[in-house]
mmCIF file of C-alpha atoms in Angstrom:
data_model
loop_
_atom_site.group_PDB
_atom_site.id
_atom_site.type_symbol
_atom_site.label_atom_id
_atom_site.label_comp_id
_atom_site.label_asym_id
_atom_site.label_seq_id
_atom_site.Cartn_x
_atom_site.Cartn_y
_atom_site.Cartn_z
ATOM 1 C CA MET A 207 -58.965 -30.962 -1.436
ATOM 2 C CA SER A 208 -62.092 -32.996 -1.849
ATOM 3 C CA ALA A 209 -65.234 -31.071 -0.687
ATOM 4 C CA VAL A 210 -66.121 -34.745 0.871
ATOM 5 C CA ARG A 211 -62.716 -34.859 2.739
ATOM 6 C CA GLY A 212 -63.053 -30.491 3.872
ATOM 7 C CA ALA A 213 -66.638 -31.844 5.235
ATOM 8 C CA ARG A 214 -64.636 -34.501 7.052
ATOM 9 C CA GLU A 215 -62.235 -32.045 8.660
ATOM 10 C CA ARG A 216 -64.516 -29.320 9.660
ATOM 11 C CA ALA A 217 -66.943 -32.154 11.244
ATOM 12 C CA ARG A 218 -64.201 -33.285 13.325
ATOM 13 C CA VAL A 219 -63.039 -29.782 14.298
ATOM 14 C CA GLU A 220 -66.177 -29.170 15.587
ATOM 15 C CA VAL A 221 -66.442 -32.278 17.057
ATOM 16 C CA THR A 222 -63.432 -32.080 19.147
ATOM 17 C CA ALA A 223 -64.743 -27.921 19.631
ATOM 18 C CA ALA A 224 -67.590 -30.076 21.818
ATOM 19 C CA ILE A 225 -65.916 -32.205 23.736
ATOM 20 C CA MET A 226 -62.753 -29.976 25.146
ATOM 21 C CA ASP A 227 -65.956 -28.128 25.691
ATOM 22 C CA GLU A 228 -67.927 -30.675 27.839
ATOM 23 C CA ALA A 229 -65.222 -31.605 29.264
ATOM 24 C CA LYS A 230 -64.579 -28.267 30.767
ATOM 25 C CA ARG A 231 -67.711 -27.707 32.073
ATOM 26 C CA ARG A 232 -66.822 -31.340 33.902
ATOM 27 C CA LEU A 233 -63.422 -29.956 35.671
ATOM 28 C CA ALA A 234 -65.647 -26.701 36.400
ATOM 29 C CA ALA A 235 -68.368 -29.443 38.214
ATOM 30 C CA GLU A 236 -65.878 -32.122 39.549
ATOM 31 C CA GLY A 237 -62.721 -31.246 39.071
ATOM 32 C CA ALA A 238 -59.824 -33.111 36.720
ATOM 33 C CA ALA A 239 -59.155 -35.694 39.545
ATOM 34 C CA LYS A 240 -62.935 -37.550 37.602
ATOM 35 C CA LEU A 241 -62.721 -36.341 34.136
ATOM 36 C CA SER A 242 -64.185 -39.328 32.170
ATOM 37 C CA LEU A 243 -63.921 -40.129 28.436
ATOM 38 C CA ARG A 244 -67.561 -41.588 28.993
ATOM 39 C CA ALA A 245 -69.104 -38.992 31.371
ATOM 40 C CA VAL A 246 -68.423 -36.309 29.015
ATOM 41 C CA ALA A 247 -68.962 -39.121 25.797
ATOM 42 C CA ARG A 248 -72.572 -39.215 27.604
ATOM 43 C CA GLU A 249 -73.033 -35.875 28.277
ATOM 44 C CA LEU A 250 -72.592 -35.464 24.230
ATOM 45 C CA GLY A 251 -74.504 -37.906 22.887
ATOM 46 C CA MET A 252 -71.430 -39.834 22.211
ATOM 47 C CA ALA A 253 -70.545 -43.734 22.583
ATOM 48 C CA SER A 254 -67.512 -44.040 24.115
ATOM 49 C CA SER A 255 -65.947 -45.689 20.990
ATOM 50 C CA ALA A 256 -66.967 -42.962 18.638
ATOM 51 C CA LEU A 257 -65.055 -40.583 21.250
ATOM 52 C CA TYR A 258 -61.896 -42.692 21.979
ATOM 53 C CA ARG A 259 -61.241 -41.708 18.046
ATOM 54 C CA TYR A 260 -60.854 -38.366 18.636
ATOM 55 C CA PHE A 261 -58.834 -39.098 22.255
ATOM 56 C CA PRO A 262 -58.038 -42.626 22.905
ATOM 57 C CA SER A 263 -57.783 -41.908 26.484
ATOM 58 C CA ARG A 264 -58.532 -39.888 29.446
ATOM 59 C CA ASP A 265 -54.681 -38.607 30.016
ATOM 60 C CA ASP A 266 -54.795 -37.396 26.101
ATOM 61 C CA LEU A 267 -57.806 -35.930 26.835
ATOM 62 C CA LEU A 268 -56.537 -33.700 30.251
ATOM 63 C CA THR A 269 -53.561 -33.059 27.862
ATOM 64 C CA ALA A 270 -55.709 -31.187 25.328
ATOM 65 C CA LEU A 271 -56.850 -29.188 27.935
ATOM 66 C CA ILE A 272 -53.754 -28.102 29.998
ATOM 67 C CA VAL A 273 -52.359 -27.491 26.027
ATOM 68 C CA ASP A 274 -55.580 -25.389 25.782
ATOM 69 C CA ALA A 275 -54.927 -23.463 29.252
ATOM 70 C CA TYR A 276 -51.139 -22.906 28.330
ATOM 71 C CA ASP A 277 -52.241 -21.544 25.427
ATOM 72 C CA SER A 278 -54.976 -19.262 26.697
ATOM 73 C CA LEU A 279 -53.016 -17.988 29.410
ATOM 74 C CA GLY A 280 -49.755 -17.348 27.507
ATOM 75 C CA GLU A 281 -51.736 -15.048 24.357
ATOM 76 C CA ALA A 282 -53.280 -12.944 27.630
ATOM 77 C CA ALA A 283 -49.479 -12.232 28.220
ATOM 78 C CA GLU A 284 -48.173 -11.994 25.078
ATOM 79 C CA THR A 285 -51.328 -9.625 24.159
ATOM 80 C CA ALA A 286 -50.493 -7.670 26.870
ATOM 81 C CA HIS A 287 -47.007 -7.482 26.409
ATOM 82 C CA ARG A 288 -47.197 -6.453 22.673
ATOM 83 C CA THR A 289 -49.546 -3.705 23.595
ATOM 84 C CA ALA A 290 -47.153 -1.916 25.926
ATOM 85 C CA CYS A 291 -44.138 -2.094 23.863
ATOM 86 C CA ALA A 292 -46.486 -0.083 21.264
ATOM 87 C CA ASP A 293 -47.475 1.851 23.870
ATOM 88 C CA ASP A 294 -43.665 2.645 24.388
ATOM 89 C CA ALA A 295 -44.602 2.038 27.848
ATOM 90 C CA PRO A 296 -41.784 1.949 30.497
ATOM 91 C CA HIS A 297 -40.023 -2.000 31.545
ATOM 92 C CA LEU A 298 -41.847 -1.888 34.555
ATOM 93 C CA ALA A 299 -45.009 -0.780 33.010
ATOM 94 C CA ARG A 300 -44.644 -3.695 30.845
ATOM 95 C CA TRP A 301 -44.312 -6.149 33.595
ATOM 96 C CA THR A 302 -47.231 -5.417 35.351
ATOM 97 C CA ALA A 303 -49.289 -4.625 32.486
ATOM 98 C CA VAL A 304 -47.870 -8.572 31.727
ATOM 99 C CA ALA A 305 -48.436 -9.675 35.748
ATOM 100 C CA ARG A 306 -51.932 -7.958 35.435
ATOM 101 C CA ALA A 307 -52.864 -9.970 32.154
ATOM 102 C CA VAL A 308 -51.682 -13.340 33.962
ATOM 103 C CA ARG A 309 -54.190 -12.338 37.197
ATOM 104 C CA GLY A 310 -57.040 -10.978 34.749
ATOM 105 C CA TRP A 311 -56.846 -14.635 33.165
ATOM 106 C CA ALA A 312 -56.650 -16.430 36.360
ATOM 107 C CA LEU A 313 -59.282 -15.045 37.710
ATOM 108 C CA ALA A 314 -61.491 -15.333 34.753
ATOM 109 C CA HIS A 315 -60.598 -19.220 34.211
ATOM 110 C CA PRO A 316 -60.069 -20.457 37.726
ATOM 111 C CA HIS A 317 -61.130 -24.225 36.990
ATOM 112 C CA GLU A 318 -58.787 -23.525 34.078
ATOM 113 C CA TYR A 319 -55.995 -22.640 36.430
ATOM 114 C CA ALA A 320 -56.605 -24.635 39.208
ATOM 115 C CA LEU A 321 -55.729 -27.767 36.007
ATOM 116 C CA ILE A 322 -52.718 -26.014 35.154
ATOM 117 C CA TYR A 323 -51.312 -24.767 38.995
ATOM 118 C CA GLY A 324 -53.496 -26.722 41.290
ATOM 119 C CA SER A 325 -52.826 -30.249 42.689
ATOM 120 C CA PRO A 326 -51.445 -33.042 40.490
ATOM 121 C CA VAL A 327 -54.003 -34.876 38.986
ATOM 122 C CA PRO A 328 -53.619 -38.941 40.253
ATOM 123 C CA GLY A 329 -52.179 -40.879 37.538
ATOM 124 C CA TYR A 330 -51.238 -38.354 34.953
ATOM 125 C CA THR A 331 -47.889 -37.060 33.741
ATOM 126 C CA ALA A 332 -47.796 -34.365 32.046
ATOM 127 C CA PRO A 333 -46.220 -35.109 28.260
ATOM 128 C CA GLN A 334 -43.491 -32.912 26.600
ATOM 129 C CA ALA A 335 -45.948 -31.444 24.435
ATOM 130 C CA THR A 336 -47.344 -29.438 27.503
ATOM 131 C CA VAL A 337 -43.548 -27.817 28.234
ATOM 132 C CA GLY A 338 -43.525 -25.372 25.391
ATOM 133 C CA PRO A 339 -47.490 -23.832 26.362
ATOM 134 C CA ALA A 340 -46.030 -24.012 29.688
ATOM 135 C CA SER A 341 -43.159 -21.855 29.178
ATOM 136 C CA ARG A 342 -45.376 -18.464 27.448
ATOM 137 C CA VAL A 343 -45.310 -16.279 30.306
ATOM 138 C CA ALA A 344 -42.235 -17.187 31.590
ATOM 139 C CA LEU A 345 -40.589 -16.500 28.179
ATOM 140 C CA VAL A 346 -42.935 -13.163 27.925
ATOM 141 C CA LEU A 347 -41.239 -11.769 31.650
ATOM 142 C CA ILE A 348 -37.696 -12.866 30.696
ATOM 143 C CA ASP A 349 -37.983 -10.869 26.977
ATOM 144 C CA ILE A 350 -38.957 -7.777 29.666
ATOM 145 C CA VAL A 351 -35.504 -8.311 31.442
ATOM 146 C CA GLY A 352 -33.495 -8.906 28.723
ATOM 147 C CA GLU A 353 -34.991 -5.615 27.058
ATOM 148 C CA ALA A 354 -34.336 -3.596 29.424
ATOM 149 C CA TYR A 355 -31.036 -5.382 30.597
ATOM 150 C CA ARG A 356 -29.935 -4.067 26.253
ATOM 151 C CA THR A 357 -31.337 -0.578 27.187
ATOM 152 C CA ASP A 358 -30.559 0.829 29.939
ATOM 153 C CA GLY A 359 -29.086 -2.303 32.405
ATOM 154 C CA LEU A 360 -30.499 -4.177 35.425
ATOM 155 C CA ALA A 361 -29.942 -3.298 38.933
ATOM 156 C CA VAL A 362 -29.668 -6.575 40.407
ATOM 157 C CA PRO A 363 -27.980 -7.363 43.895
ATOM 158 C CA PRO A 364 -24.736 -9.662 44.096
ATOM 159 C CA LEU A 365 -24.923 -13.059 43.467
ATOM 160 C CA ALA A 366 -24.099 -15.670 46.263
ATOM 161 C CA ALA A 367 -21.508 -18.028 46.004
ATOM 162 C CA GLU A 368 -23.059 -20.730 46.591
ATOM 163 C CA LEU A 369 -25.651 -20.356 43.665
ATOM 164 C CA ARG A 370 -23.338 -18.869 40.940
ATOM 165 C CA ALA A 371 -22.771 -22.060 39.379
ATOM 166 C CA GLU A 372 -26.792 -22.821 39.569
ATOM 167 C CA ALA A 373 -27.085 -19.683 38.095
ATOM 168 C CA GLY A 374 -25.108 -19.886 35.017
ATOM 169 C CA ARG A 375 -27.203 -23.301 34.373
ATOM 170 C CA MET A 376 -30.216 -21.748 35.003
ATOM 171 C CA ALA A 377 -29.396 -18.301 32.153
ATOM 172 C CA ALA A 378 -27.460 -21.215 29.829
ATOM 173 C CA ASP A 379 -30.898 -23.150 29.488
ATOM 174 C CA PHE A 380 -33.389 -20.148 29.740
ATOM 175 C CA ALA A 381 -32.390 -16.621 29.905
ATOM 176 C CA PRO A 382 -29.145 -16.420 27.279
ATOM 177 C CA GLY A 383 -27.674 -13.118 27.011
ATOM 178 C CA LEU A 384 -28.768 -12.179 30.506
ATOM 179 C CA PRO A 385 -25.860 -11.781 33.187
ATOM 180 C CA VAL A 386 -26.149 -15.109 35.743
ATOM 181 C CA GLU A 387 -26.958 -12.825 38.446
ATOM 182 C CA ALA A 388 -30.519 -11.801 37.047
ATOM 183 C CA ALA A 389 -31.373 -15.567 36.583
ATOM 184 C CA VAL A 390 -32.115 -16.569 40.211
ATOM 185 C CA PRO A 391 -34.484 -13.251 40.928
ATOM 186 C CA LEU A 392 -35.976 -14.269 37.806
ATOM 187 C CA VAL A 393 -37.311 -17.582 38.711
ATOM 188 C CA ALA A 394 -38.044 -16.520 42.409
ATOM 189 C CA ALA A 395 -40.126 -13.678 40.611
ATOM 190 C CA TRP A 396 -42.149 -16.155 38.035
ATOM 191 C CA SER A 397 -42.513 -18.422 40.977
ATOM 192 C CA GLN A 398 -43.896 -16.093 43.304
ATOM 193 C CA LEU A 399 -46.051 -14.352 40.504
ATOM 194 C CA PHE A 400 -47.664 -17.746 40.833
ATOM 195 C CA GLY A 401 -47.857 -18.095 44.412
ATOM 196 C CA LEU A 402 -49.510 -14.359 44.689
ATOM 197 C CA ILE A 403 -52.282 -15.519 42.113
ATOM 198 C CA SER A 404 -52.893 -19.355 43.708
ATOM 199 C CA PHE A 405 -53.316 -17.676 46.753
ATOM 200 C CA GLU A 406 -55.932 -15.492 45.405
ATOM 201 C CA ILE A 407 -57.470 -18.387 43.381
ATOM 202 C CA PHE A 408 -57.710 -20.779 46.013
ATOM 203 C CA GLY A 409 -58.674 -18.896 48.384
ATOM 204 C CA GLN A 410 -55.968 -18.252 51.449
ATOM 205 C CA PHE A 411 -55.987 -14.279 50.797
ATOM 206 C CA ASP A 412 -59.326 -14.696 52.252
ATOM 207 C CA LYS A 413 -60.126 -12.107 55.322
ATOM 208 C CA VAL A 414 -55.952 -11.295 54.655
ATOM 209 C CA VAL A 415 -55.896 -9.431 52.012
ATOM 210 C CA GLU A 416 -58.726 -7.220 50.975
ATOM 211 C CA ALA A 417 -57.330 -4.426 49.068
ATOM 212 C CA ARG A 418 -56.866 -7.441 46.463
ATOM 213 C CA ASP A 419 -55.900 -5.122 43.597
ATOM 214 C CA ALA A 420 -53.913 -2.714 45.076
ATOM 215 C CA PHE A 421 -51.990 -5.266 47.256
ATOM 216 C CA PHE A 422 -51.259 -7.234 43.340
ATOM 217 C CA GLU A 423 -49.546 -3.741 42.132
ATOM 218 C CA GLU A 424 -47.393 -3.162 44.737
ATOM 219 C CA ALA A 425 -46.228 -7.019 45.232
ATOM 220 C CA VAL A 426 -45.527 -7.339 41.420
ATOM 221 C CA THR A 427 -43.812 -4.126 41.565
ATOM 222 C CA GLU A 428 -41.490 -4.935 44.369
ATOM 223 C CA LEU A 429 -41.100 -8.204 42.483
ATOM 224 C CA ALA A 430 -39.902 -6.097 39.420
ATOM 225 C CA ARG A 431 -37.432 -4.435 41.352
ATOM 226 C CA SER A 432 -35.981 -7.792 42.411
ATOM 227 C CA VAL A 433 -35.022 -8.689 39.150
ATOM 228 C CA GLY A 434 -33.275 -5.197 37.870
ATOM 229 C CA LEU A 435 -36.382 -3.379 36.444
ATOM 230 C CA PRO A 436 -36.232 0.031 38.154
ATOM 231 C CA ARG A 437 -39.029 2.451 39.497
ATOM 232 C CA PRO A 438 -39.318 5.563 37.121
ATOM 233 C CA ARG A 439 -38.121 7.814 39.912
ATOM 234 C CA ASP A 440 -34.936 5.270 39.940
ATOM 235 C CA THR A 441 -32.252 5.368 38.373
ATOM 236 C CA PRO A 442 -31.283 2.358 35.719
ATOM 237 C CA GLY A 443 -28.128 0.492 37.050
ATOM 238 C CA ALA A 444 -27.276 2.908 39.699
ATOM 239 C CA SER A 445 -26.535 -0.261 42.136
ATOM 240 C CA THR A 446 -22.829 -0.416 42.412
ATOM 241 C CA GLY A 447 -22.948 -4.104 43.280
ATOM 242 C CA GLY A 448 -25.481 -5.215 40.411
ATOM 243 C CA ALA A 449 -25.683 -6.769 36.559
ATOM 244 C CA HIS A 450 -25.198 -3.877 34.261
ATOM 245 C CA ARG A 451 -25.020 -4.220 30.160
ATOM 246 C CA ASN A 452 -21.825 -3.232 28.667
ATOM 247 C CA ARG A 453 -21.754 1.124 27.247
#
């Protein structure tokens, strides 16, 4: 690589980072619906035509911001999981550590959280490029349940007959190796985790829940039990109707 080419690539990285930083500031100030390439360029002292060489449209900039937010959130969840595994923490503790990390990220980045879990941006359709980053937290939760299943088995209730086909599809699509009985509670727990966080971020818990930390810990512990992860005092695989690892 020539020195000139290397300098150009470094400059492009720096300008891209500056554009992203300014776009995040505008997200915080005005929301995603009002994001404008011209406004970002003006704040950076750039011509609009120059900014278009980095992001050809508002939707391209939004996609970059969304992918960045999902990746940042996913990294927080994955780091919490790795740390809990390194500490040889029980599966319940791994689950709660990841949930705690997701909530912590959301509280520290409320505007970015709103971008990915708030109201859809008018006129914007997320491309396929966002799917992988958006899946990172869910995949960590699936990994934790899979680890528990392979180690101790799961204690999940029997599956309603009318959901068996849907649960089979879910398990095949994103949780191969897990029993079909675990798929429905996993999807429910994943959605409820973000429901809890969204209620806190968007103010629905105001004047309703005051002991937020304790409430969250208890709620995510119950979500863990719903997917078959026992409390320390419980006996793994004790539910007669549940899904158990072949021993």
